[in-house]
PDB file of C-alpha atoms in Angstrom:
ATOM      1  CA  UNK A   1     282.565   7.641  72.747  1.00 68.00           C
ATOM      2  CA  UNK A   2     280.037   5.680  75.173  1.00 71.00           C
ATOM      3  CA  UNK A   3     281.178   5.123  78.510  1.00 89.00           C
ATOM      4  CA  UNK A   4     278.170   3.809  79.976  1.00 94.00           C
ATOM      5  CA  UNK A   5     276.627   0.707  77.620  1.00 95.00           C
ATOM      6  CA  UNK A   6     272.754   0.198  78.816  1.00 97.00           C
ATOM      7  CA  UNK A   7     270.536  -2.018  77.283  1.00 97.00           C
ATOM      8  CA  UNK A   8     268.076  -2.883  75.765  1.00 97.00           C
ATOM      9  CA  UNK A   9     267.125   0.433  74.367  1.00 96.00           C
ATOM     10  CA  UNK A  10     263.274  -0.630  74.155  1.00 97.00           C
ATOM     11  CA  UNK A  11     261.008  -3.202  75.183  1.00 97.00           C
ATOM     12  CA  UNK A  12     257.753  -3.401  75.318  1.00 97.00           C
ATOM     13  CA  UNK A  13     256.032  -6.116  77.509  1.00 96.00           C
ATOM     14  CA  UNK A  14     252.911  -7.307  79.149  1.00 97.00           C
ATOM     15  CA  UNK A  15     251.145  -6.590  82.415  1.00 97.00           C
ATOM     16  CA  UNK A  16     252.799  -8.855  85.093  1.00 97.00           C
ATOM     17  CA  UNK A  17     255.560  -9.847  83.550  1.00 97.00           C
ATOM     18  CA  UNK A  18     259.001  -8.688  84.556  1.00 97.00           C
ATOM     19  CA  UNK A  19     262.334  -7.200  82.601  1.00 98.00           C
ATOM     20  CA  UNK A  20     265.484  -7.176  83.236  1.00 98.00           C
ATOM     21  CA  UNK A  21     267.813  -3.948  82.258  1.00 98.00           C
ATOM     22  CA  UNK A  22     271.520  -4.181  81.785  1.00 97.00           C
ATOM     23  CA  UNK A  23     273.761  -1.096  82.683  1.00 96.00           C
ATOM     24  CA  UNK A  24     277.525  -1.933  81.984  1.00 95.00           C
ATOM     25  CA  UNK A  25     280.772   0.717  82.404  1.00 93.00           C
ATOM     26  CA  UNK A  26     282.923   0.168  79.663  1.00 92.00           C
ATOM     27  CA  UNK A  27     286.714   0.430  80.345  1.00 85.00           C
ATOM     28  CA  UNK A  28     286.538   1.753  83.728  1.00 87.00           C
ATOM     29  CA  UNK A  29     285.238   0.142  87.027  1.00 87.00           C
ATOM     30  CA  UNK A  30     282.142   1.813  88.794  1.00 87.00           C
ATOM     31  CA  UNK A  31     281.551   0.562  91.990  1.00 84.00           C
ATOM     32  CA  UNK A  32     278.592   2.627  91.966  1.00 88.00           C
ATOM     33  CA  UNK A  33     276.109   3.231  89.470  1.00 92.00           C
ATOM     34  CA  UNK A  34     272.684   5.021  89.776  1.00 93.00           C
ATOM     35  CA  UNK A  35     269.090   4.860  88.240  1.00 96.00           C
ATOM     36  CA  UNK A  36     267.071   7.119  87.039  1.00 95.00           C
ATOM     37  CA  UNK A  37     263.446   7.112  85.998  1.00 96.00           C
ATOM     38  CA  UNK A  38     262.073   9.933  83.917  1.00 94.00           C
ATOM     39  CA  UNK A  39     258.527   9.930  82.881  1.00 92.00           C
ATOM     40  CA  UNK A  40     257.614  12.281  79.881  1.00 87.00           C
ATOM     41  CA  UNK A  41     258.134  16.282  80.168  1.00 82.00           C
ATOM     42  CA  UNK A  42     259.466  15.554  83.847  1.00 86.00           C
ATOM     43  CA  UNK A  43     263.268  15.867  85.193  1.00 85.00           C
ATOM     44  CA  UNK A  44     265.053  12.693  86.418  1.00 89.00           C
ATOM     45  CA  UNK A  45     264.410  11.227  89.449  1.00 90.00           C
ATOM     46  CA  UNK A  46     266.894   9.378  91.386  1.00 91.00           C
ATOM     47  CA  UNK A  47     265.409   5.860  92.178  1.00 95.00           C
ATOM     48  CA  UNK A  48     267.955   3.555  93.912  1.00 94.00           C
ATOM     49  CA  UNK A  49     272.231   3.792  93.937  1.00 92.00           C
ATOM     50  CA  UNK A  50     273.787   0.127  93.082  1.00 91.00           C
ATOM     51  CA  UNK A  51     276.378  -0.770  95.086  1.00 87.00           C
ATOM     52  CA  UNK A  52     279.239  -3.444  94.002  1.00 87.00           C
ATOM     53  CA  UNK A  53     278.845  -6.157  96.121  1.00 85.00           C
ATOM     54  CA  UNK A  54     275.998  -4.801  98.598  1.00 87.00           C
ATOM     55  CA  UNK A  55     272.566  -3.619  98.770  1.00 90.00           C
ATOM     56  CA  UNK A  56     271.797  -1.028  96.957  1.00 93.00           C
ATOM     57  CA  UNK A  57     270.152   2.095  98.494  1.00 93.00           C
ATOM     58  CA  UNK A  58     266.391   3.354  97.449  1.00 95.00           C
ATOM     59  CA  UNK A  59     265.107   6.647  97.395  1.00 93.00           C
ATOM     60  CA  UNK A  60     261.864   7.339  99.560  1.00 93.00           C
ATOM     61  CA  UNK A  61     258.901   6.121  97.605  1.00 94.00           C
ATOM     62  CA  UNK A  62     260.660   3.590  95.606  1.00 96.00           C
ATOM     63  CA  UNK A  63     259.479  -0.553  95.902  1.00 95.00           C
ATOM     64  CA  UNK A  64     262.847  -2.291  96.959  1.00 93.00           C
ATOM     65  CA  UNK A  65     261.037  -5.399  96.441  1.00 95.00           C
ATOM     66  CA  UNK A  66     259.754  -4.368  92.839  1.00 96.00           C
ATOM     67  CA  UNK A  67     262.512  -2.573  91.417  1.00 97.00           C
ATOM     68  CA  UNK A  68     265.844  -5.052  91.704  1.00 96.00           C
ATOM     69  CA  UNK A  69     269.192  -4.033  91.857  1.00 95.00           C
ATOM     70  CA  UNK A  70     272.089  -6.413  91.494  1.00 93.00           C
ATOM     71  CA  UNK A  71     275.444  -4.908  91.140  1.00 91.00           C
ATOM     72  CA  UNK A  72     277.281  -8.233  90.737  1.00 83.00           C
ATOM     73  CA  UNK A  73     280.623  -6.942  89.364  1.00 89.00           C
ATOM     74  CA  UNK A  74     282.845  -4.049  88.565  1.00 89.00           C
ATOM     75  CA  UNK A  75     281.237  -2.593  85.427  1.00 92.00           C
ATOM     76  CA  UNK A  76     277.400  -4.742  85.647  1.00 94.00           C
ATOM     77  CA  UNK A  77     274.463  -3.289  87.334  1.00 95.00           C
ATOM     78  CA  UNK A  78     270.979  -4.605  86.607  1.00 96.00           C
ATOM     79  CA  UNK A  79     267.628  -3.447  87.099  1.00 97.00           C
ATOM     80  CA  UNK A  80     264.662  -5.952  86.978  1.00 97.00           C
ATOM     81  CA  UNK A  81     261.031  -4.589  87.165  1.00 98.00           C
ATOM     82  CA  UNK A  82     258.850  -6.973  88.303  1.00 97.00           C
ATOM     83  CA  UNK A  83     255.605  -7.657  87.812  1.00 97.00           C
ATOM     84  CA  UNK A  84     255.600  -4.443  85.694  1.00 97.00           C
ATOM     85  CA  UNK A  85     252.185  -2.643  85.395  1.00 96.00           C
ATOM     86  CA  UNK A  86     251.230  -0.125  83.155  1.00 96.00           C
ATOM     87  CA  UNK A  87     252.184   3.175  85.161  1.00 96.00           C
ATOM     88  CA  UNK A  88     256.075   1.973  85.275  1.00 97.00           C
ATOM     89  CA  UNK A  89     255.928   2.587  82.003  1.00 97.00           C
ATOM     90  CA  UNK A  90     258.549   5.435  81.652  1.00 97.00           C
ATOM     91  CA  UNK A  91     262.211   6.070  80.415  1.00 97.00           C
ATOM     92  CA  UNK A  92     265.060   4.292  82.840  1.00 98.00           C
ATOM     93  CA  UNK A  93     268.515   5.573  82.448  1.00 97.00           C
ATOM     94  CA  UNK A  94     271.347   4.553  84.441  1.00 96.00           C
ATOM     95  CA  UNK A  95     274.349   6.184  85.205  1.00 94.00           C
ATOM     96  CA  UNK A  96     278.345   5.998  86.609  1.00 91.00           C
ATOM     97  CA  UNK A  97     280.624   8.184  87.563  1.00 85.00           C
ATOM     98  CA  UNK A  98     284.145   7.621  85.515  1.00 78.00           C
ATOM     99  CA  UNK A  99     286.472  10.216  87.441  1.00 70.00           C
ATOM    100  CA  UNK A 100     287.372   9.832  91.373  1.00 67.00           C
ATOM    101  CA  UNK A 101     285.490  11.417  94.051  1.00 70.00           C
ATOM    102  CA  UNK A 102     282.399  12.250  94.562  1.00 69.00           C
ATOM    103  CA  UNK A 103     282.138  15.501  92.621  1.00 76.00           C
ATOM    104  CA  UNK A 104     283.179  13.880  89.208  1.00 81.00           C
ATOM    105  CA  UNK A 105     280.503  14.013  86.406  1.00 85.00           C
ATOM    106  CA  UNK A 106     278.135  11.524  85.748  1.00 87.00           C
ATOM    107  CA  UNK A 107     277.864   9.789  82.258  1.00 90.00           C
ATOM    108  CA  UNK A 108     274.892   8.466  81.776  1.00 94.00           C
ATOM    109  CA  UNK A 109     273.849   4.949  79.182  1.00 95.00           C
ATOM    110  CA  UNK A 110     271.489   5.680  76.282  1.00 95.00           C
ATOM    111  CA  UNK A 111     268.208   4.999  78.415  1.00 96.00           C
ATOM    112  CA  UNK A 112     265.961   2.144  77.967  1.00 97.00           C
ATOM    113  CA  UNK A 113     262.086   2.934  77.009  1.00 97.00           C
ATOM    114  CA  UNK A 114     259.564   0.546  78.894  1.00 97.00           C
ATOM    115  CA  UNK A 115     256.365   0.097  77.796  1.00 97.00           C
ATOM    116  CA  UNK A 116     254.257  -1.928  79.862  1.00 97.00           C
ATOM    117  CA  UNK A 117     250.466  -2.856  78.145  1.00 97.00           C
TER     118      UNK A 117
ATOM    119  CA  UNK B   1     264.391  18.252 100.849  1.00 62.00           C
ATOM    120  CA  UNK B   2     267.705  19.697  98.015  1.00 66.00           C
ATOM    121  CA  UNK B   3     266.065  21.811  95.527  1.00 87.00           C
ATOM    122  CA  UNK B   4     266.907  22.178  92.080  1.00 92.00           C
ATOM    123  CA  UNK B   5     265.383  24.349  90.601  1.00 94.00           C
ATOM    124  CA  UNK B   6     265.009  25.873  86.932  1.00 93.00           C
ATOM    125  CA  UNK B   7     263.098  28.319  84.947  1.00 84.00           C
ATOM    126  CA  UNK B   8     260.835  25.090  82.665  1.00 77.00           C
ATOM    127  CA  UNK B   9     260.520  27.357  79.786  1.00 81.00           C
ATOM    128  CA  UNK B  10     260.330  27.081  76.700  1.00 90.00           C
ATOM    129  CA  UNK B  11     262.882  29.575  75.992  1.00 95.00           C
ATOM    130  CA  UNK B  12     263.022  30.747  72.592  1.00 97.00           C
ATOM    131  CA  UNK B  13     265.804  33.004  70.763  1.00 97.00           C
ATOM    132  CA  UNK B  14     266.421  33.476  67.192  1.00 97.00           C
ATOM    133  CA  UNK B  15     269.444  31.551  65.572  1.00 98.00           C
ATOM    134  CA  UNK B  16     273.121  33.249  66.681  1.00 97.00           C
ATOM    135  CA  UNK B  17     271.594  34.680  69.632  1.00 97.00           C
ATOM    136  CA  UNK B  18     272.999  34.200  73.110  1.00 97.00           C
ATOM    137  CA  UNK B  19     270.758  31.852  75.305  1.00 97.00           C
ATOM    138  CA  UNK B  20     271.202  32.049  79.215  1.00 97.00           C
ATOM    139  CA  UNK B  21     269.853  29.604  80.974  1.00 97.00           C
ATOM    140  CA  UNK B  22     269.464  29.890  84.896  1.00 96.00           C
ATOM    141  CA  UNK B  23     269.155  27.599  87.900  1.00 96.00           C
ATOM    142  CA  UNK B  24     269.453  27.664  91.796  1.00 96.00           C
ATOM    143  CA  UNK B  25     269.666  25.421  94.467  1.00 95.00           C
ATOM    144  CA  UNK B  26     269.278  24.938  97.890  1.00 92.00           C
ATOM    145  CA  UNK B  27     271.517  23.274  99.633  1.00 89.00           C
ATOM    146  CA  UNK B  28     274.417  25.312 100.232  1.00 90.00           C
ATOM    147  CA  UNK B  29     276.584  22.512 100.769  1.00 88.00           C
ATOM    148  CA  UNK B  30     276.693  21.828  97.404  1.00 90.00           C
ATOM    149  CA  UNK B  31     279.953  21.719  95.453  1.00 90.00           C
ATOM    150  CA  UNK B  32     279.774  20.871  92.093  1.00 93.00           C
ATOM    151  CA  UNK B  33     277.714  21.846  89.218  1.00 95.00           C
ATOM    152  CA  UNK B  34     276.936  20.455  85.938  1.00 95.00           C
ATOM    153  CA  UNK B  35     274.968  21.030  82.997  1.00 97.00           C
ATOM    154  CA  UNK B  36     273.400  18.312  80.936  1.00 96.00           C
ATOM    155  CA  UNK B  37     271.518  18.685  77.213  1.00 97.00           C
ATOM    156  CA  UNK B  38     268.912  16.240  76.734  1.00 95.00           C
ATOM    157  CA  UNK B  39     267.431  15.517  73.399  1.00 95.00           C
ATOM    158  CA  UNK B  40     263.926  14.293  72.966  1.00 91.00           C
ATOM    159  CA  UNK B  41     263.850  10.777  73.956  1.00 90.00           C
ATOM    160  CA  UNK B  42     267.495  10.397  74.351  1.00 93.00           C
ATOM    161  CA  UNK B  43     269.344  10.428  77.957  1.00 93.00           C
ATOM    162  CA  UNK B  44     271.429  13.526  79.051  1.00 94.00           C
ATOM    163  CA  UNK B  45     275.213  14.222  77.968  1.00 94.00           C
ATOM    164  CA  UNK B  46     277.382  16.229  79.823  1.00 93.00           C
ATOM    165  CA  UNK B  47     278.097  19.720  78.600  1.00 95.00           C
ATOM    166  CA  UNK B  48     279.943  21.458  81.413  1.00 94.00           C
ATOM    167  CA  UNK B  49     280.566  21.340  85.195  1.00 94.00           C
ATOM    168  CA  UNK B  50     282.105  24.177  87.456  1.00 95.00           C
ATOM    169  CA  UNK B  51     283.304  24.217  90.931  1.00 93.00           C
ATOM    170  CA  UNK B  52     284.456  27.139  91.595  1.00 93.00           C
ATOM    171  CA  UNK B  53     282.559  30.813  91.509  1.00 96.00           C
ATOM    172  CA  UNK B  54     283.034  32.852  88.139  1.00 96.00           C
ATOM    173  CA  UNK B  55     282.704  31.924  84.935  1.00 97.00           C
ATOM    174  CA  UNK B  56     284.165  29.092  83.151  1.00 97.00           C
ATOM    175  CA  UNK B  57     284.059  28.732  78.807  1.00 97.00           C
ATOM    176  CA  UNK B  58     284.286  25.842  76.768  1.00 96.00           C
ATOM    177  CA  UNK B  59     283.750  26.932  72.904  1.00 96.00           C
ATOM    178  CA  UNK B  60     280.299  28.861  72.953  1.00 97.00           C
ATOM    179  CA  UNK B  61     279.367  27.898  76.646  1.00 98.00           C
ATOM    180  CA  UNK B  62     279.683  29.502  79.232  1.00 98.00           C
ATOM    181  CA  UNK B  63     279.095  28.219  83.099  1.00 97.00           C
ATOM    182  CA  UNK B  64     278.762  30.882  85.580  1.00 97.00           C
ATOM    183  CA  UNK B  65     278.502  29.758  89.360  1.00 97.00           C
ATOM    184  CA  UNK B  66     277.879  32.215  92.425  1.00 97.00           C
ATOM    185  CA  UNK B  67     277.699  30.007  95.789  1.00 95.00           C
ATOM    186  CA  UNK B  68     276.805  33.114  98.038  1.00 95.00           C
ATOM    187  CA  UNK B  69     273.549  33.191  95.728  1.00 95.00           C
ATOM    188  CA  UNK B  70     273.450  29.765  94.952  1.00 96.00           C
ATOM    189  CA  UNK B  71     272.735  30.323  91.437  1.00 96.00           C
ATOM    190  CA  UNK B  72     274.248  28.451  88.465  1.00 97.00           C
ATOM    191  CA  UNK B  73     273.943  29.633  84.930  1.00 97.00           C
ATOM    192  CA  UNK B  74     274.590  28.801  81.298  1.00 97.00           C
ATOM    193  CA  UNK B  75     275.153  31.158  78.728  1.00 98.00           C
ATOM    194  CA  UNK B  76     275.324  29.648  75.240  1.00 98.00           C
ATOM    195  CA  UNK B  77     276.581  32.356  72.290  1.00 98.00           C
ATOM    196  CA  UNK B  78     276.011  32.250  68.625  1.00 98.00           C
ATOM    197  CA  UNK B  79     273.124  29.847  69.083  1.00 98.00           C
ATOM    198  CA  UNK B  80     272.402  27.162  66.702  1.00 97.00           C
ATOM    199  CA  UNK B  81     269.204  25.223  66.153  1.00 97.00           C
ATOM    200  CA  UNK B  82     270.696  22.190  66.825  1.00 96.00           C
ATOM    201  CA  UNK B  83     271.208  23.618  70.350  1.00 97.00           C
ATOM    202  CA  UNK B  84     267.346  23.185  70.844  1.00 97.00           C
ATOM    203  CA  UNK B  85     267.185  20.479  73.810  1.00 96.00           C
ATOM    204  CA  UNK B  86     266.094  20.627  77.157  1.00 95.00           C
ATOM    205  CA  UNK B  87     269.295  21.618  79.306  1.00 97.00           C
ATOM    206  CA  UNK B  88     269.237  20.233  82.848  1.00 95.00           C
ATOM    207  CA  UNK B  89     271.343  21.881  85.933  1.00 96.00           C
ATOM    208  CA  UNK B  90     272.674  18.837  88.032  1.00 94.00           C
ATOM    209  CA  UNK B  91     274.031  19.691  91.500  1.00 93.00           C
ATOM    210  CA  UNK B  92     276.251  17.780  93.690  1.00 89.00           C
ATOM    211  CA  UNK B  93     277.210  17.723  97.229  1.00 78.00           C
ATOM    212  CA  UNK B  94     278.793  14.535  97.734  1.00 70.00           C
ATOM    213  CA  UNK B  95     277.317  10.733  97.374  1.00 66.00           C
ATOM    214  CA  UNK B  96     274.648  11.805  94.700  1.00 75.00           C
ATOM    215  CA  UNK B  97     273.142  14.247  92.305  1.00 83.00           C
ATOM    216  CA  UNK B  98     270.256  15.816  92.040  1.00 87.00           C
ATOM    217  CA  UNK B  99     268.339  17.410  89.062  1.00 90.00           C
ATOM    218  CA  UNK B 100     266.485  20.462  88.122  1.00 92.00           C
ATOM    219  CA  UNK B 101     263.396  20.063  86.073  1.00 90.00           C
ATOM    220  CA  UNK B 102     264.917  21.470  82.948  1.00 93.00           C
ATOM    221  CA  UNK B 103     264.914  24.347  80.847  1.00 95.00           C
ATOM    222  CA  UNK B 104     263.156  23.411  77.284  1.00 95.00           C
ATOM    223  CA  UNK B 105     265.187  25.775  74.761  1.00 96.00           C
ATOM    224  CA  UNK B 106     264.508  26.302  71.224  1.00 97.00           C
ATOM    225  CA  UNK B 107     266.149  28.340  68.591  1.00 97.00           C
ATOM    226  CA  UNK B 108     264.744  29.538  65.654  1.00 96.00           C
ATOM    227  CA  UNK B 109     266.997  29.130  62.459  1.00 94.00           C
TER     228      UNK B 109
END
């Protein structure tokens, strides 16, 4: 079954407005989680790690101040895009590792398809 | 910059053939090694991940890792059409991981 619960699986929503998506480890803590962004026929790109209880840490090239990370418990990240425009439109999937270490695989939530008009 | 890097594809083989599916990296201080199917507009799921060099087998896959070369590969036997997906090589060397482009395969029943 699902060990990583994302949602929502869709939303669509207007130019300037923002959204808010949920990422949520089910029986298992993560005290890091990881976003993706994958715009159509291209591989996932890592856009920010979410740390419990700290900052989380961007990738070169990606808006701190757009794309907002709050990693508030255990098993709860969130990713709010605001202001969204029309080219964030894309597919954002977060992830966890379950295991220990470093090495463990990652599982990753269902995704969540933005569509910004 | 880590490189992942895969053949894009598409790959095509006929229904109960064997598809192998390649990838290499860069940075050789990589230690673990996974492969991920992704369906059209779904997020990836975790078929396999090797650490050590040789081969490793789960059902009809087949992971195949050679550090000195830094090349990863899947071998998938007795292909179905419900294996069509892109396949993506994921590498890891510690904190993070990092993805190849994907290799678009598609068998023909």
């Amino acid at each position: 079954g699902a060990v990583v619960s994302q949602h929502p699986s869709r939303v669509i929503c207007k130019s300037g407005t923002s959204v808010k998506i949920e990422c949520r480890s089910l029986d298992f803590q993560a005290t890091t989680m990881f976003w993706y962004r994958q715009f159509p026929k291209q591989s996932l790109m890592l856009m920010a790690t979410s740390n419990e209880g700290s900052k989380a840490t961007y990738e070169q090239g990606v808006e701190k101040d757009k794309f907002l990370i709050n990693h508030a418990s255990l098993t709860l990240s969130t990713l709010t895009v605001t202001s969204a425009h029309p080219e964030d439109s894309s597919f954002y999937i977060c992830s966890a590792r379950r295991g220990q270490g470093n090495n463990s695989p990652l599982h990753f939530g269902n995704g969540t398809r933005l569509t910004v008009t | 910059q880590k490189e992942v890097e895969q053949n894009s594809g598409p790959l095509s083989v006929p229904e109960g053939a064997i598809a192998s599916l390649n990838c290499t990296y860069s940075d050789r201080g990589s230690q673990s090694f996974f492969w991920y199917r992704q369906y059209s507009g779904k997020s990836p799921e975790l078929i396999m991940f090797i650490y050590s060099n040789g081969d490793k087998e789960d059902g009809r896959f087949t992971a195949q890792l050679n550090k000195a070369s830094q090349y990863v590969s899947l071998l998938i036997r007795d292909s179905q059409p419900s294996d069509s997906a892109t396949y993506l090589c994921a590498v890891s060397g510690g904190y993070d991981m990092r993805f190849g482009a994907g290799t678009r395969l598609t068998v023909k029943p």
